[in-house]
XYZ file of C-alpha atoms in Angstrom:
88
model
C 86.409 157.959 118.227
C 87.690 154.501 119.136
C 86.532 152.747 122.310
C 87.704 149.388 123.682
C 86.428 146.864 126.208
C 87.295 143.310 127.256
C 84.613 140.727 127.916
C 84.165 137.069 128.808
C 81.826 136.567 125.835
C 83.056 134.967 122.618
C 83.561 137.235 119.592
C 80.519 135.627 117.933
C 78.338 136.377 120.977
C 79.557 139.982 121.079
C 78.664 140.516 117.431
C 75.252 138.864 117.878
C 74.543 141.192 120.798
C 75.753 144.208 118.799
C 73.370 143.356 115.968
C 70.482 143.165 118.406
C 71.490 146.245 120.426
C 72.123 148.667 117.580
C 69.192 147.668 115.376
C 66.493 147.279 118.051
C 67.306 149.534 120.994
C 66.889 153.270 120.664
C 64.521 154.490 117.930
C 66.006 158.004 118.056
C 69.396 156.593 117.058
C 68.163 153.683 114.938
C 70.710 151.885 112.780
C 70.681 149.053 110.300
C 73.267 146.378 109.685
C 75.302 147.300 106.633
C 78.148 144.753 106.476
C 79.409 141.901 108.598
C 82.213 139.389 108.714
C 83.498 136.826 111.204
C 85.133 139.510 113.382
C 83.176 142.712 112.689
C 79.826 144.342 111.965
C 79.141 147.796 110.553
C 75.927 149.728 110.980
C 74.492 152.860 109.340
C 72.446 155.331 111.286
C 70.952 158.769 111.147
C 72.516 160.929 108.421
C 74.600 158.011 107.131
C 76.671 157.830 110.317
C 78.691 154.607 110.608
C 79.306 152.426 113.655
C 81.940 149.691 113.490
C 82.132 146.951 116.123
C 84.971 144.407 116.011
C 85.682 141.505 118.357
C 88.718 139.235 118.599
C 90.203 136.799 121.110
C 93.143 138.230 123.029
C 94.866 136.906 126.150
C 91.997 134.643 127.217
C 89.209 137.191 126.762
C 87.553 139.012 123.895
C 88.771 142.467 122.943
C 85.908 144.553 121.590
C 86.504 147.790 119.714
C 83.907 150.300 118.630
C 84.433 153.210 116.293
C 82.122 156.051 115.289
C 82.007 159.781 114.822
C 78.655 160.654 116.433
C 77.387 157.563 118.264
C 79.939 157.494 121.121
C 77.290 157.315 123.841
C 75.534 154.382 122.154
C 78.800 152.433 121.898
C 79.538 153.134 125.570
C 76.044 151.903 126.481
C 76.563 148.752 124.424
C 79.906 148.090 126.137
C 78.185 148.489 129.526
C 75.933 145.527 128.652
C 78.895 143.161 128.146
C 80.157 141.076 131.077
C 83.651 142.402 131.798
C 86.710 140.194 131.598
C 88.636 139.824 134.858
C 91.416 142.372 135.136
C 94.930 141.022 135.140
């Protein structure tokens, strides 16, 4: 499943928050950082499940995408912590 959100945070701030959120939040759905680059971070969780978070500048805000098979609720919760970009 792919989810998207727009935020006022920079891509670097989004990825820093993702690393904190997904590795320290919910022990039942604990993950660890697997790979990262300037615009993305991937995490592994229970049963080898993958979470991918990407962030890029677009139209004056940061577009954040999250992809996973089983951790949809956790991505939605993470997106809820991001300050939203003003709608246009």
